[in-house]
Amino acid sequence: MKKSNFDVVVIGAGPAGYVCAIRCAQLGLTVACVDAWSDKNNKPSPGGTCLNVGCIPSKALLDSSHHYSFLTNYAAVHGITTKECDIDIAKMLQRKNKIVKTLTTGVKGLLKKNKVTFVHGIASIKSAKEVHITKSDGDQVLVAESIVIATGSKPLELGFLSVDQKQIIDSSAALELGKVPGHLGVIGAGVIGLEMASVWSRLGAKVTIWEAEDQFLPMVDKDVAKQASKIILSQGFDVQLNSKVQAVIKNKKSVTVTVLGAEGESQTEVDCLLVAIGRVANTENLGLSDLGLAQDSRGFVEVDAQWKTNIEGIYAIGDVIGGAMLAHKGSEEGVAVAEQLTNQHGHVNYAAIPWIIYTWPEIAWVGDTEQQLQIDNVDYKTGSFPFTALGRARAMGDTEGMIKFIADANTDRLLSVHIIGPSASELIAEAVVAIESELTAADLARTIHGHPTLAEGMHEAALDLDGRAIHY
Amino acid sequence: MNIDIKIPEFSESISEGTVSTWIRKVGDHVDEGETLVEIETDKVVLEIPSPATGVIEKIIKDENEIVNSHEVIGQLSESSQNIAQNNQLDSDDKGVVSENNANNKSDNYKKTGPSVRKLIEEKNVDIASISATGKNNRITKQDVLVAYSKDQQSNLSQSSIDVANRNNEIERVPMSGLRKKISDRLVAAQQEYAMLTTFNEVNMSQILSIRSKNKDKFLEQHGVKLGFMSFFVLAAIEALKEYPVYNASVEGSDIVYHRYINVGIAVSAERGLVVPVVRNADAKSLSSIELEINKLAAKARENKLSIDELTGGTFTITNGGVFGSMLSTPIINPPQSAILGMHAIEKRPIVEGDEIKIAPMMYMALSYDHRIIDGREAVLFLSHVKRIIEDPIQLLLHL
């Protein structure tokens, strides 16, 4: 069998793995990056869940459906009337697939440019120094000084329910529906459930979401969650909290869902049922148990603060170690491990990771929620600003939502920022820089923001912390 | 207004201290409670906090000077910034006041950014030693590099202290308070005591097998690794009960027998050897002894041991084995009368019956004060310890 030697073998070419591989290469290490993902033609498709069936394709459909929703619901107030407005789902999916193709090809190009050896195949770790690759054109052994596991995560399935990807689907198939379902049922009102519900409800589906928790968006700041339930829940999809799916029966053309809610058991018939209840570590085929690599009860690989597993020389990063399942968190861990391997200090500030939910308006935040700060007994102060008071938001016609700042009451240091509103995903970047740089609210209040922009809302919320917002 | 920076009351057993390091310098802005200066005594390093927020006006006692309880070693003046802020509070313009408050407050901590924090970690610079030159008390990359090069220089200059008395071959460094105390004590022990050492060897295979069989469970149950030391502590306690004179000390012409057993454990810390004490060890279980030794050793390494934790020992165990020592003669820690030395475990051929076998062996050394302990008892004490370590079940049976 062919044997090759590398300084580092990275398993997985998602946003954690390929970024780690490139950073290692930049630092002068010899790197192989192994990935098993194939496209419909069995060609390699690096980029992991994010590029293939996650962040990118979902955003493509969110944007397409947003345009449709604008034309049918909001264009009229701008003085734009449309005679006919049709949806060509096939074309919409084609556009999405083309974007995925462009970007995965781009990752291949980036790896090549950085002289990372890309290996398309299934990896299993034989020892702390050896990775065995099963692939179509002959198996191969990679020998490495260090191994980085970055194999990501996959959708969690409900025990009693098997996903057939036609009537009962997971998030990947929800990006591939050939026609708009009449009634889409969704189990789980988390980020993925809400985003897919947004896409298909905008395109005309009736959407019902069942959520077992009794709170809407419990991980979000309470003021933002309150606004979100008001705004988002008025957009044509029905979120039923405190509702546990008890049974699912597949009929010929529909699915009957039995739900135990606050008012007892009820049955709903849907055309298609999306299971979006969370994600678990993807460690199949890696041979971790034979290796004795420590995993927690949910299968996530256990690592210490330096992303070291219990086996010397093997590291793990990204979704496979659990925590925040975010592409940008994984990428940053990839960079940190690479730098650590070359004797630098690996830097990931888990307190300054932006979180984004791509509903419309978008929800984005960084830092602790107000309810968490109360639990932690932090002495804080808050400031906020509504988008209704912003000229730019008025001009856009997107006036729903607000920005909330929380700062330390004693030092004025910015602790967290919570946004629900247009382009919250972009606005949050300023807050992340501020928190990472340990700025105070007064620092942002003293920083000039362009006019008219949505970012002025950030300025005003910072001013409001000091009781001196100008425009509200 | 000037505020004195004072040495607190030393405990009875400490007569004086030495100014070890001034962490902040004249002209530095300091916050109340922030550590200004470290004072080294023969037992512990004391961190002296700032009595108030302000600027250091004067340093009266420089580094390496001797200081006593309550002595004033420097002066602090309330910062002009605070005074300015107070004046502004009287102003009518509320908006300005609150903004200024925010700005002043924001000056209270040194701000860094991600790349600066990375550099601080990599250069291993103490953030307190960096003076921030950026806007609003921000530490810049340059500030880190300046502090780092100062660190490097001070390391260099420390090793070149007293240039005048130095020729090319020697280097003269004043002993630290702790080192001096260690030196005085050891010399005193050698001079006053009739010190003698007896040796024995012990087969460690029983303890090793107990340890490997139970180490995971022990860790899970007690949250601490199962080591050898606690077995030796228990074995020594049994022997001390059998031969109480080992737990006694000489005072003038009296022999003072202690009814309690406080076992000192010698720990090598960065500043020198310290001997924290496991109190009433005879009333403790193996796991709690192991836990306590661990805690004390961690504190010793961080120079955080309190005086209480360092005094009152009646018997000492020292383990030169951690550094690989095969055999040594430990020196008694006055006013105690004996010290047990453990050493490295090594596989050696031994004769069992008429066969040669390989066994994990350790040499033990017992230094004792011959004035009150006879040679016979010394040999018996050590063989008692040996018997228990080789057959630990005796601990249960108190044989």
Coordinates of N, CA and C in Angstrom, one line a residue, chain A residues 339 343-345 347 349 381 409-414 436-440 442-443 446 466 468, chain B residues 95 98-100 102-103 105-115 117-118 121-122 136 138:
Chain A
E339 N -1.2 27.1 14.6 CA -0.2 28.0 15.2 C 0.5 27.3 16.4
N343 N 4.5 26.1 17.7 CA 5.0 26.8 18.9 C 4.5 28.2 19.1
Q344 N 3.4 28.6 18.5 CA 2.9 29.9 18.8 C 1.7 29.6 19.9
H345 N 1.2 30.7 20.4 CA 0.1 30.6 21.3 C -1.2 30.6 20.4
H347 N -5.0 31.2 19.8 CA -5.9 32.1 20.4 C -7.3 31.9 19.9
N349 N -11.1 33.1 21.4 CA -11.8 33.8 22.5 C -13.3 33.3 22.4
K381 N -25.0 47.5 32.9 CA -26.0 48.5 32.5 C -26.4 48.2 31.0
A409 N -21.1 47.8 34.5 CA -21.5 49.0 35.2 C -20.4 49.8 35.8
N410 N -19.3 49.1 36.1 CA -18.2 49.8 36.8 C -17.1 50.3 35.8
T411 N -16.8 49.4 34.8 CA -15.7 49.8 33.9 C -16.2 50.3 32.6
D412 N -17.5 50.1 32.3 CA -18.0 50.6 31.0 C -17.6 49.7 29.9
R413 N -16.9 48.6 30.2 CA -16.4 47.7 29.2 C -17.6 47.0 28.5
L414 N -17.6 46.9 27.2 CA -18.7 46.3 26.5 C -18.7 44.8 26.8
E436 N -13.7 41.9 21.4 CA -12.4 41.3 21.3 C -11.3 42.3 21.7
S437 N -11.5 43.6 21.4 CA -10.5 44.6 21.7 C -10.8 45.3 23.0
E438 N -11.7 44.7 23.8 CA -12.0 45.2 25.1 C -12.3 46.7 25.1
L439 N -13.1 47.1 24.1 CA -13.5 48.5 24.1 C -14.6 48.8 25.1
T440 N -14.8 50.0 25.5 CA -15.9 50.4 26.3 C -17.0 50.9 25.4
A442 N -18.3 53.7 25.8 CA -17.9 55.1 25.5 C -17.0 55.2 24.3
D443 N -16.1 54.1 24.1 CA -15.3 54.1 22.9 C -16.1 54.1 21.6
R446 N -17.9 57.3 21.0 CA -16.9 58.3 20.5 C -16.4 58.0 19.1
D466 N -25.2 55.5 28.1 CA -24.8 56.7 28.9 C -26.0 57.7 29.0
R468 N -27.5 59.2 26.6 CA -27.4 60.3 25.8 C -27.6 60.0 24.3
Chain B
G95 N -24.5 66.0 31.3 CA -24.0 65.1 30.2 C -22.5 64.9 30.2
S98 N -21.3 62.7 33.1 CA -21.4 61.2 33.0 C -20.5 60.7 32.0
E99 N -20.3 61.4 30.9 CA -19.4 60.9 29.9 C -18.0 60.8 30.4
N100 N -17.6 61.8 31.2 CA -16.2 61.8 31.8 C -16.1 60.6 32.8
A102 N -17.6 57.8 32.5 CA -17.4 56.6 31.7 C -16.0 56.5 31.2
N103 N -15.4 57.7 30.8 CA -14.0 57.6 30.3 C -13.1 57.3 31.4
K105 N -13.7 55.6 34.1 CA -13.9 54.2 34.5 C -13.2 53.4 33.5
S106 N -13.3 53.8 32.2 CA -12.7 52.9 31.2 C -11.2 52.9 31.4
D107 N -10.7 53.8 32.1 CA -9.2 53.8 32.3 C -8.8 52.8 33.4
N108 N -9.8 52.3 34.1 CA -9.5 51.4 35.2 C -8.8 50.1 34.9
Y109 N -9.0 49.7 33.6 CA -8.3 48.4 33.3 C -7.5 48.6 32.0
K110 N -6.5 47.8 31.9 CA -5.6 47.9 30.8 C -6.3 47.1 29.6
K111 N -6.5 47.8 28.5 CA -7.2 47.1 27.4 C -6.2 46.5 26.5
T112 N -6.5 45.3 26.0 CA -5.7 44.7 25.0 C -6.6 44.3 23.9
G113 N -6.0 43.8 22.9 CA -6.8 43.2 21.7 C -6.2 41.8 21.5
P114 N -6.9 41.1 20.6 CA -6.5 39.7 20.4 C -5.0 39.5 20.0
S115 N -4.5 40.3 19.1 CA -3.1 40.1 18.7 C -2.1 40.4 19.8
R117 N -2.9 40.1 23.1 CA -3.0 39.0 24.0 C -2.2 37.8 23.6
K118 N -2.2 37.6 22.3 CA -1.4 36.5 21.8 C 0.1 36.7 22.1
E121 N 0.9 36.2 25.7 CA 1.1 34.7 26.0 C 2.4 34.2 25.6
E122 N 2.7 34.5 24.3 CA 3.9 33.9 23.7 C 5.2 34.4 24.4
N136 N -6.6 55.6 26.0 CA -7.4 55.1 27.0 C -6.8 53.9 27.7
R138 N -4.7 51.7 26.7 CA -4.6 50.4 25.9 C -3.2 50.0 25.7

